């Protein structure tokens, strides 16, 4: 009986990977996001396969699963993004830059009113989800948009070029994760928590979200920090911030870990790199436009929020008002205050404690946010790999309930599903935090790996 076990195990692992491949194909090539039932069922099957692969084979078949994680992303190279339409703004910005037009300078609607430009078609304009807003994408991404627009002058070709860059970034991240885990004395197979996660694969590579680039630079920066390559780490973190602004949330924690003087040097180098990269695009007018876009993000956009929806519901019930113009900035400022408090606690921050706190910081930010798209969870998910907390894994599954909003046009959220997803996440997080050392009072004094 025992002699057949290896054969059965191999059969099961390939069966699970085959089922996963079929579901990814069906989800990303054959599914419309309006069909929420199909989206959610496919994600459920994918997460079930992911669970069994991690539980039974992550240790014994680590290398095979690492290769499979890359191949599953390769499978999605030629799919057209179907769960998000952000890619069309990426293409729009890239084509503007091909014509040496600053993408921060003009609204898409203004471009369409001026002299016609080849490639800036009514069809592409009609696919934009924010034609009346200035672009908000930072300079590293704008450079990628330009490069991919230069590489191909048709939409499908540009999408494939973008996916290749995302795939390379994801491959880089997946290869870096075991190196950080080694520094933290954690099992290398924890890397598969991110590498095989269905939300990460479907949203980043499948639906062209450049959080993958931001995450690659962030993970590389954190690895360099563990190697005590502080200046180089700061440069790379600047690249991460110039890909997507969110890693700036970790700077107070990095300053606390390094100490005041080296921490300020780190943040200075990081800020200088970010400023230089923005300087290639920004003048006085575009600074105003960019600030308008950021302001709109906090005062106008709302989707899949938690704390904000409670405040909005209470204000609507008591005052008959939608308070996003006030509540959005207030929650963002409150989140920053909490983040600074969490970062400043403890005199000594070990490497492990640093990652635990980083995860709490990102969690606080998203719980206080007015908009949390599914792919946003990729950032806390990758940081959780370096901790013993697994609530981001549960979050990456239940966040798929937010796709229910796309069953109608315009988008209409089913608030009880939103509430259910956050109840699951917060309950899971509470139980994990309660069962482990208190992050706000206990700090290890042994600095491992740096």
CSV table of C-alpha atoms in Angstrom, one decimal:
chain,number,residue,atom,x,y,z
A,1,UNK,CA,0.0,0.0,0.0
A,2,UNK,CA,2.8,2.4,1.0
A,3,UNK,CA,4.7,2.0,-2.2
A,4,UNK,CA,1.8,3.5,-4.1
A,5,UNK,CA,1.7,6.7,-2.0
A,6,UNK,CA,4.3,8.7,-4.0
A,7,UNK,CA,2.3,7.9,-7.2
A,8,UNK,CA,-1.0,8.9,-5.6
A,9,UNK,CA,0.6,12.1,-4.2
A,10,UNK,CA,2.0,13.1,-7.6
A,11,UNK,CA,-1.3,12.3,-9.2
A,12,UNK,CA,-3.2,14.5,-6.7
A,13,UNK,CA,-0.8,17.5,-6.9
A,14,UNK,CA,-1.0,17.5,-10.8
A,15,UNK,CA,-4.8,17.1,-10.6
A,16,UNK,CA,-5.0,20.2,-8.3
A,17,UNK,CA,-2.7,22.2,-10.5
A,18,UNK,CA,-4.7,21.1,-13.6
A,19,UNK,CA,-8.0,22.1,-11.9
A,20,UNK,CA,-6.4,25.5,-11.0
A,21,UNK,CA,-5.1,26.0,-14.6
A,22,UNK,CA,-8.6,25.3,-16.0
A,23,UNK,CA,-10.2,27.7,-13.5
A,24,UNK,CA,-7.8,30.5,-14.2
A,25,UNK,CA,-8.4,30.0,-17.9
A,26,UNK,CA,-12.2,30.1,-17.4
A,27,UNK,CA,-12.0,33.1,-15.0
A,28,UNK,CA,-9.7,35.3,-17.1
A,29,UNK,CA,-10.6,34.2,-20.7
A,30,UNK,CA,-14.3,33.2,-20.5
A,31,UNK,CA,-15.9,35.1,-17.6
A,32,UNK,CA,-17.6,38.5,-17.6
A,33,UNK,CA,-17.4,40.4,-14.3
A,34,UNK,CA,-21.2,41.0,-14.4
A,35,UNK,CA,-21.5,37.2,-13.9
A,36,UNK,CA,-20.7,37.4,-10.1
A,37,UNK,CA,-21.8,33.8,-9.4
A,38,UNK,CA,-19.4,32.4,-11.9
A,39,UNK,CA,-16.6,34.7,-10.7
A,40,UNK,CA,-17.1,33.8,-7.1
A,41,UNK,CA,-17.5,30.0,-7.7
A,42,UNK,CA,-14.3,30.0,-9.7
A,43,UNK,CA,-12.4,31.9,-7.0
A,44,UNK,CA,-13.8,29.5,-4.4
A,45,UNK,CA,-12.5,26.5,-6.3
A,46,UNK,CA,-9.1,28.1,-6.8
A,47,UNK,CA,-8.8,29.0,-3.1
A,48,UNK,CA,-9.8,25.4,-2.2
A,49,UNK,CA,-7.1,24.0,-4.5
A,50,UNK,CA,-4.7,26.6,-3.1
A,51,UNK,CA,-5.5,25.5,0.5
A,52,UNK,CA,-4.9,21.8,-0.2
A,53,UNK,CA,-1.7,22.5,-2.2
A,54,UNK,CA,-0.3,24.6,0.7
A,55,UNK,CA,-1.5,22.1,3.4
A,56,UNK,CA,-0.2,18.9,1.8
A,57,UNK,CA,2.5,19.7,-0.7
A,58,UNK,CA,4.2,23.1,0.1
A,59,UNK,CA,7.1,21.5,1.9
A,60,UNK,CA,7.6,18.3,-0.1
A,61,UNK,CA,7.1,19.9,-3.5
A,62,UNK,CA,8.3,23.4,-2.9
A,63,UNK,CA,10.3,23.8,-6.2
A,64,UNK,CA,7.5,22.3,-8.3
A,65,UNK,CA,4.9,24.6,-6.9
A,66,UNK,CA,7.2,27.6,-7.3
A,67,UNK,CA,7.5,26.8,-11.0
A,68,UNK,CA,3.8,26.2,-11.2
A,69,UNK,CA,3.1,29.6,-9.7
A,70,UNK,CA,5.1,31.2,-12.6
A,71,UNK,CA,3.5,29.0,-15.3
A,72,UNK,CA,0.0,29.8,-14.0
A,73,UNK,CA,0.8,33.5,-14.6
A,74,UNK,CA,2.2,32.7,-18.1
A,75,UNK,CA,-1.2,31.1,-18.8
A,76,UNK,CA,-2.8,34.5,-18.4
A,77,UNK,CA,-0.5,36.4,-20.7
A,78,UNK,CA,-3.0,36.7,-23.6
A,79,UNK,CA,-6.2,37.2,-21.7
A,80,UNK,CA,-7.9,40.6,-21.9
A,81,UNK,CA,-8.5,42.1,-18.4
A,82,UNK,CA,-12.1,41.3,-17.5
A,83,UNK,CA,-12.4,42.1,-13.8
A,84,UNK,CA,-11.0,45.6,-14.1
A,85,UNK,CA,-10.9,48.3,-16.9
A,86,UNK,CA,-8.0,50.3,-15.5
A,87,UNK,CA,-5.7,49.0,-18.2
A,88,UNK,CA,-7.3,51.3,-20.8
A,89,UNK,CA,-6.1,54.4,-18.8
A,90,UNK,CA,-2.6,52.9,-18.7
A,91,UNK,CA,-2.7,52.6,-22.5
A,92,UNK,CA,-4.1,56.1,-22.8
A,93,UNK,CA,-1.4,57.6,-20.7
A,94,UNK,CA,1.3,55.6,-22.6
A,95,UNK,CA,0.1,56.8,-26.0
A,96,UNK,CA,0.1,60.4,-24.8
A,97,UNK,CA,3.7,60.1,-23.8
A,98,UNK,CA,4.6,58.6,-27.2
A,99,UNK,CA,3.4,62.0,-28.5
A,100,UNK,CA,5.5,63.8,-25.8
A,101,UNK,CA,2.4,65.0,-24.0
A,102,UNK,CA,2.6,65.0,-20.3
A,103,UNK,CA,-0.1,62.6,-19.0
A,104,UNK,CA,-0.6,64.8,-15.9
A,105,UNK,CA,-1.3,67.9,-17.9
A,106,UNK,CA,-4.6,67.2,-19.7
A,107,UNK,CA,-7.9,65.4,-19.0
A,108,UNK,CA,-8.8,62.7,-21.6
A,109,UNK,CA,-11.9,64.8,-22.4
A,110,UNK,CA,-9.6,67.7,-23.2
A,111,UNK,CA,-7.4,65.6,-25.5
A,112,UNK,CA,-10.5,64.5,-27.4
A,113,UNK,CA,-11.5,68.1,-28.0
A,114,UNK,CA,-8.1,69.1,-29.5
A,115,UNK,CA,-6.6,68.0,-32.8
A,116,UNK,CA,-7.0,64.3,-33.3
A,117,UNK,CA,-4.0,62.1,-32.5
A,118,UNK,CA,-3.4,58.7,-34.0
A,119,UNK,CA,-4.3,56.1,-31.4
A,120,UNK,CA,-6.3,58.4,-29.2
A,121,UNK,CA,-9.5,56.9,-30.6
A,122,UNK,CA,-13.2,57.3,-29.5
A,123,UNK,CA,-13.2,53.5,-28.9
A,124,UNK,CA,-10.3,53.8,-26.4
A,125,UNK,CA,-11.8,56.9,-24.8
A,126,UNK,CA,-15.1,55.1,-24.4
A,127,UNK,CA,-13.4,52.4,-22.4
A,128,UNK,CA,-11.9,54.8,-19.8
A,129,UNK,CA,-13.4,54.6,-16.4
A,130,UNK,CA,-12.3,58.1,-15.4
A,131,UNK,CA,-12.2,60.4,-18.5
A,132,UNK,CA,-13.0,63.5,-16.4
A,133,UNK,CA,-10.1,62.9,-13.9
A,134,UNK,CA,-6.4,63.7,-14.2
A,135,UNK,CA,-4.2,60.6,-14.1
A,136,UNK,CA,-3.0,59.6,-10.7
A,137,UNK,CA,-0.3,57.0,-11.7
A,138,UNK,CA,3.2,57.8,-10.5
A,139,UNK,CA,6.3,58.2,-12.8
A,140,UNK,CA,7.7,54.6,-12.7
A,141,UNK,CA,4.4,53.4,-14.0
A,142,UNK,CA,4.1,56.2,-16.5
A,143,UNK,CA,7.5,55.0,-17.9
A,144,UNK,CA,6.2,51.5,-18.2
A,145,UNK,CA,3.1,52.8,-20.0
A,146,UNK,CA,5.3,54.7,-22.4
A,147,UNK,CA,7.5,51.7,-23.1
A,148,UNK,CA,4.7,49.3,-23.7
A,149,UNK,CA,2.9,51.9,-26.0
A,150,UNK,CA,6.1,52.2,-28.0
A,151,UNK,CA,6.4,48.5,-28.2
A,152,UNK,CA,3.0,47.9,-29.7
A,153,UNK,CA,0.5,50.3,-31.3
A,154,UNK,CA,-2.6,48.1,-30.8
A,155,UNK,CA,-4.4,47.5,-27.6
A,156,UNK,CA,-4.0,43.7,-27.4
A,157,UNK,CA,-0.3,43.9,-28.1
A,158,UNK,CA,0.2,46.7,-25.5
A,159,UNK,CA,-1.7,44.6,-22.9
A,160,UNK,CA,0.6,41.6,-23.6
A,161,UNK,CA,3.7,43.8,-23.2
A,162,UNK,CA,2.3,45.1,-19.9
A,163,UNK,CA,1.7,41.6,-18.7
A,164,UNK,CA,5.3,40.6,-19.6
A,165,UNK,CA,6.6,43.4,-17.3
A,166,UNK,CA,4.2,42.4,-14.5
A,167,UNK,CA,5.2,38.7,-14.9
A,168,UNK,CA,8.9,39.6,-14.7
A,169,UNK,CA,8.2,41.7,-11.5
A,170,UNK,CA,6.2,38.8,-10.0
A,171,UNK,CA,8.9,36.3,-10.8
A,172,UNK,CA,11.4,38.6,-9.1
A,173,UNK,CA,9.2,38.9,-6.0
A,174,UNK,CA,8.7,35.2,-5.8
A,175,UNK,CA,12.5,34.5,-6.0
A,176,UNK,CA,13.2,37.2,-3.4
A,177,UNK,CA,10.7,36.0,-0.8
A,178,UNK,CA,12.7,32.9,0.3
A,179,UNK,CA,15.8,35.1,0.8
A,180,UNK,CA,13.9,37.3,3.3
A,181,UNK,CA,12.4,34.2,5.0
A,182,UNK,CA,15.9,32.8,5.4
A,183,UNK,CA,17.0,36.0,7.1
A,184,UNK,CA,14.0,35.7,9.5
A,185,UNK,CA,14.6,31.9,10.1
A,186,UNK,CA,11.3,31.1,8.6
A,187,UNK,CA,10.5,28.2,6.3
A,188,UNK,CA,11.0,29.0,2.6
A,189,UNK,CA,7.7,27.4,1.6
A,190,UNK,CA,5.9,30.4,3.2
A,191,UNK,CA,6.8,32.1,-0.1
A,192,UNK,CA,4.1,30.0,-1.7
A,193,UNK,CA,1.4,31.8,0.4
A,194,UNK,CA,1.9,34.8,-2.0
A,195,UNK,CA,3.2,33.0,-5.1
A,196,UNK,CA,0.1,30.6,-5.4
A,197,UNK,CA,-2.5,33.0,-4.0
A,198,UNK,CA,-5.4,33.0,-6.5
A,199,UNK,CA,-6.3,36.7,-6.0
A,200,UNK,CA,-2.7,37.7,-6.6
A,201,UNK,CA,-2.4,35.7,-9.8
A,202,UNK,CA,-5.8,36.7,-11.3
A,203,UNK,CA,-5.6,40.4,-10.4
A,204,UNK,CA,-2.0,41.3,-10.9
A,205,UNK,CA,-1.0,39.3,-14.0
A,206,UNK,CA,-4.5,38.5,-15.2
A,207,UNK,CA,-6.0,41.9,-14.9
A,208,UNK,CA,-2.9,44.1,-15.3
A,209,UNK,CA,-2.4,45.8,-12.0
A,210,UNK,CA,1.1,47.3,-11.5
A,211,UNK,CA,1.0,46.8,-7.7
A,212,UNK,CA,3.2,43.9,-8.8
A,213,UNK,CA,6.0,46.4,-9.7
A,214,UNK,CA,5.5,48.3,-6.4
A,215,UNK,CA,5.7,45.0,-4.5
A,216,UNK,CA,8.8,43.9,-6.3
A,217,UNK,CA,10.7,47.0,-5.4
A,218,UNK,CA,9.4,47.0,-1.8
A,219,UNK,CA,10.4,43.4,-1.2
A,220,UNK,CA,13.9,44.1,-2.7
A,221,UNK,CA,14.2,47.2,-0.5
A,222,UNK,CA,13.2,45.2,2.6
A,223,UNK,CA,15.8,42.5,1.7
A,224,UNK,CA,18.5,45.1,1.4
A,225,UNK,CA,17.4,46.6,4.7
A,226,UNK,CA,17.9,43.1,6.3
A,227,UNK,CA,21.3,42.9,4.7
A,228,UNK,CA,22.1,46.3,6.3
A,229,UNK,CA,22.5,47.9,2.8
A,230,UNK,CA,20.6,51.0,4.1
A,231,UNK,CA,21.4,53.5,1.4
A,232,UNK,CA,20.7,51.2,-1.5
A,233,UNK,CA,17.5,50.0,0.3
A,234,UNK,CA,16.4,53.7,0.4
A,235,UNK,CA,17.0,54.1,-3.3
A,236,UNK,CA,14.9,51.0,-4.1
A,237,UNK,CA,12.1,52.1,-1.7
A,238,UNK,CA,12.0,55.4,-3.6
A,239,UNK,CA,11.4,53.4,-6.8
A,240,UNK,CA,8.6,51.5,-5.0
A,241,UNK,CA,6.9,54.7,-3.9
A,242,UNK,CA,7.3,56.2,-7.4
A,243,UNK,CA,5.4,53.1,-8.7
A,244,UNK,CA,2.6,53.4,-6.2
A,245,UNK,CA,2.6,55.8,-3.2
A,246,UNK,CA,1.5,53.3,-0.5
A,247,UNK,CA,5.0,52.2,0.7
A,248,UNK,CA,5.5,55.7,2.1
A,249,UNK,CA,3.4,54.4,5.0
A,250,UNK,CA,6.3,52.3,6.2
A,251,UNK,CA,8.8,55.1,6.4
A,252,UNK,CA,8.0,56.1,10.1
A,253,UNK,CA,8.5,52.4,11.1
A,254,UNK,CA,11.8,52.2,9.2
A,255,UNK,CA,13.0,55.4,10.9
A,256,UNK,CA,12.1,53.9,14.3
A,257,UNK,CA,13.9,50.6,13.5
A,258,UNK,CA,17.1,52.3,12.2
A,259,UNK,CA,17.2,55.0,14.8
A,260,UNK,CA,16.8,58.7,14.3
A,261,UNK,CA,19.9,59.7,12.4
A,262,UNK,CA,20.2,56.7,10.0
A,263,UNK,CA,16.5,56.7,9.7
A,264,UNK,CA,16.4,60.4,8.6
A,265,UNK,CA,19.2,59.7,6.2
A,266,UNK,CA,17.2,56.8,4.8
A,267,UNK,CA,14.0,58.8,4.4
A,268,UNK,CA,16.0,61.7,2.9
A,269,UNK,CA,17.6,59.4,0.2
A,270,UNK,CA,14.2,57.8,-0.4
A,271,UNK,CA,12.5,61.2,-0.7
A,272,UNK,CA,15.2,62.5,-3.1
A,273,UNK,CA,14.8,59.5,-5.4
A,274,UNK,CA,11.1,59.9,-5.5
A,275,UNK,CA,11.3,63.7,-6.1
A,276,UNK,CA,13.8,63.3,-9.0
A,277,UNK,CA,11.5,60.7,-10.6
A,278,UNK,CA,8.5,63.0,-10.3
A,279,UNK,CA,10.5,66.0,-11.5
A,280,UNK,CA,10.7,64.5,-15.0
A,281,UNK,CA,6.9,64.9,-15.3
A,282,UNK,CA,5.9,67.7,-12.9
A,283,UNK,CA,5.6,71.4,-13.4
A,284,UNK,CA,3.4,73.9,-11.5
A,285,UNK,CA,0.3,73.1,-13.4
A,286,UNK,CA,0.6,69.4,-13.2
A,287,UNK,CA,1.3,69.5,-9.5
A,288,UNK,CA,-2.1,71.2,-9.2
A,289,UNK,CA,-3.7,68.5,-11.3
A,290,UNK,CA,-2.0,65.7,-9.4
A,291,UNK,CA,-3.2,67.1,-6.1
A,292,UNK,CA,-6.7,67.4,-7.5
A,293,UNK,CA,-6.6,63.7,-8.4
A,294,UNK,CA,-5.4,62.7,-4.9
A,295,UNK,CA,-8.0,65.0,-3.4
A,296,UNK,CA,-10.7,63.3,-5.5
A,297,UNK,CA,-9.5,59.9,-4.3
A,298,UNK,CA,-10.1,60.8,-0.7
A,299,UNK,CA,-13.2,62.9,-1.1
A,300,UNK,CA,-15.2,61.4,-4.0
A,301,UNK,CA,-14.4,57.7,-4.5
A,302,UNK,CA,-15.9,54.9,-2.4
A,303,UNK,CA,-15.9,51.2,-2.8
A,304,UNK,CA,-15.8,48.2,-0.5
A,305,UNK,CA,-15.0,50.3,2.6
A,306,UNK,CA,-15.4,49.2,6.2
A,307,UNK,CA,-15.3,51.9,8.9
A,308,UNK,CA,-16.2,54.6,6.4
A,309,UNK,CA,-19.4,52.8,5.4
A,310,UNK,CA,-20.4,52.7,9.1
A,311,UNK,CA,-19.8,56.5,9.4
A,312,UNK,CA,-21.6,57.1,6.1
A,313,UNK,CA,-24.6,55.0,7.1
A,314,UNK,CA,-24.9,56.8,10.5
A,315,UNK,CA,-24.6,60.2,8.9
A,316,UNK,CA,-27.2,59.4,6.3
A,317,UNK,CA,-29.6,58.1,8.9
A,318,UNK,CA,-29.1,61.0,11.4
A,319,UNK,CA,-28.4,63.9,9.0
A,320,UNK,CA,-29.5,62.7,5.6
A,321,UNK,CA,-26.0,63.5,4.2
A,322,UNK,CA,-23.2,61.7,2.4
A,323,UNK,CA,-20.2,62.8,4.3
A,324,UNK,CA,-17.4,61.5,2.1
A,325,UNK,CA,-16.0,65.0,1.5
A,326,UNK,CA,-15.3,65.3,5.2
A,327,UNK,CA,-15.0,61.6,6.3
A,328,UNK,CA,-12.5,60.6,3.7
A,329,UNK,CA,-9.8,63.1,4.6
A,330,UNK,CA,-10.6,62.7,8.3
A,331,UNK,CA,-10.2,58.9,8.2
A,332,UNK,CA,-6.9,59.2,6.2
A,333,UNK,CA,-5.5,61.6,8.8
A,334,UNK,CA,-6.7,59.4,11.7
A,335,UNK,CA,-5.1,56.4,10.0
A,336,UNK,CA,-1.8,58.3,9.7
A,337,UNK,CA,-1.9,59.2,13.4
A,338,UNK,CA,-2.5,55.5,14.3
A,339,UNK,CA,0.3,54.5,12.0
A,340,UNK,CA,2.8,56.9,13.6
A,341,UNK,CA,1.7,55.7,17.0
A,342,UNK,CA,2.2,52.0,16.1
A,343,UNK,CA,5.5,52.8,14.5
A,344,UNK,CA,6.8,54.8,17.4
A,345,UNK,CA,6.0,52.2,20.1
A,346,UNK,CA,8.9,50.1,21.6
A,347,UNK,CA,12.4,51.2,22.1
A,348,UNK,CA,13.9,48.3,20.1
A,349,UNK,CA,12.3,46.7,17.0
A,350,UNK,CA,13.6,43.4,15.9
A,351,UNK,CA,13.4,42.2,12.3
A,352,UNK,CA,10.4,40.0,13.0
A,353,UNK,CA,8.7,42.7,15.0
A,354,UNK,CA,9.2,45.1,12.1
A,355,UNK,CA,7.3,42.9,9.7
A,356,UNK,CA,4.5,42.3,12.3
A,357,UNK,CA,4.1,46.0,12.7
A,358,UNK,CA,4.3,46.7,9.0
A,359,UNK,CA,1.3,44.3,8.5
A,360,UNK,CA,-0.7,46.1,11.2
A,361,UNK,CA,0.1,49.5,9.6
A,362,UNK,CA,-1.2,48.3,6.2
A,363,UNK,CA,-4.2,46.8,7.8
A,364,UNK,CA,-5.1,50.0,9.6
A,365,UNK,CA,-4.7,52.0,6.4
A,366,UNK,CA,-7.2,49.8,4.5
A,367,UNK,CA,-9.7,49.6,7.3
A,368,UNK,CA,-9.7,53.4,7.4
A,369,UNK,CA,-9.9,53.7,3.6
A,370,UNK,CA,-12.9,54.7,1.6
A,371,UNK,CA,-11.9,52.5,-1.3
A,372,UNK,CA,-10.5,49.0,-1.2
A,373,UNK,CA,-10.3,47.2,-4.5
A,374,UNK,CA,-9.6,43.5,-4.4
A,375,UNK,CA,-6.0,43.9,-5.8
A,376,UNK,CA,-5.2,46.3,-2.9
A,377,UNK,CA,-5.0,43.3,-0.6
A,378,UNK,CA,-1.8,42.1,-2.5
A,379,UNK,CA,0.3,44.4,-0.3
A,380,UNK,CA,-0.7,43.1,3.1
A,381,UNK,CA,-0.7,39.6,1.6
A,382,UNK,CA,3.0,39.8,0.7
A,383,UNK,CA,4.0,41.3,4.0
A,384,UNK,CA,2.0,38.6,5.9
A,385,UNK,CA,4.3,36.0,4.4
A,386,UNK,CA,7.1,37.2,6.7
A,387,UNK,CA,4.8,37.0,9.8
A,388,UNK,CA,2.8,34.3,11.6
A,389,UNK,CA,-0.5,36.1,10.9
A,390,UNK,CA,-2.7,34.6,8.2
A,391,UNK,CA,-5.8,36.9,8.3
A,392,UNK,CA,-4.7,38.6,5.0
A,393,UNK,CA,-5.1,35.2,3.3
A,394,UNK,CA,-8.7,35.1,4.5
A,395,UNK,CA,-9.1,38.7,3.3
A,396,UNK,CA,-7.8,37.8,-0.1
A,397,UNK,CA,-10.6,35.3,-0.5
A,398,UNK,CA,-13.6,37.2,1.0
A,399,UNK,CA,-12.6,40.4,-0.8
A,400,UNK,CA,-13.8,38.6,-4.0
A,401,UNK,CA,-17.4,39.2,-2.7
A,402,UNK,CA,-16.9,42.8,-3.7
A,403,UNK,CA,-17.2,41.7,-7.4
A,404,UNK,CA,-21.0,41.4,-6.6
A,405,UNK,CA,-21.1,45.2,-7.2
A,406,UNK,CA,-20.5,44.8,-10.9
A,407,UNK,CA,-23.7,42.8,-11.6
A,408,UNK,CA,-25.4,46.0,-12.5
A,409,UNK,CA,-24.5,49.1,-14.4
A,410,UNK,CA,-23.9,51.5,-12.8
A,411,UNK,CA,-22.1,49.7,-10.0
A,412,UNK,CA,-24.3,48.9,-7.0
A,413,UNK,CA,-22.7,47.3,-3.9
A,414,UNK,CA,-24.5,44.7,-1.9
A,415,UNK,CA,-23.6,46.1,1.5
A,416,UNK,CA,-24.4,43.0,3.6
A,417,UNK,CA,-21.8,41.1,1.6
A,418,UNK,CA,-19.3,43.9,2.2
A,419,UNK,CA,-20.1,43.8,5.9
A,420,UNK,CA,-19.8,40.0,5.9
A,421,UNK,CA,-16.4,40.1,4.4
A,422,UNK,CA,-15.1,42.5,7.0
A,423,UNK,CA,-16.6,40.6,9.8
A,424,UNK,CA,-14.7,37.5,8.7
A,425,UNK,CA,-11.4,39.5,8.3
A,426,UNK,CA,-11.7,41.4,11.6
A,427,UNK,CA,-12.7,38.3,13.6
A,428,UNK,CA,-9.9,36.3,12.1
A,429,UNK,CA,-7.4,39.1,12.8
A,430,UNK,CA,-8.7,39.6,16.4
A,431,UNK,CA,-8.3,35.9,17.2
A,432,UNK,CA,-4.8,35.8,15.8
A,433,UNK,CA,-3.7,38.9,17.5
A,434,UNK,CA,-5.1,37.8,20.8
A,435,UNK,CA,-3.3,34.4,20.6
A,436,UNK,CA,0.1,36.0,20.0
A,437,UNK,CA,2.3,38.5,21.8
A,438,UNK,CA,0.8,41.9,21.9
A,439,UNK,CA,2.4,44.0,19.2
A,440,UNK,CA,1.9,47.3,21.1
A,441,UNK,CA,3.5,46.2,24.4
A,442,UNK,CA,6.0,43.4,23.7
A,443,UNK,CA,9.1,43.8,21.6
A,444,UNK,CA,11.8,41.2,21.1
A,445,UNK,CA,15.3,42.5,21.8
A,446,UNK,CA,17.1,40.0,19.6
A,447,UNK,CA,17.7,41.4,16.2
A,448,UNK,CA,17.8,38.4,13.9
A,449,UNK,CA,19.4,38.6,10.5
A,450,UNK,CA,20.3,42.2,10.1
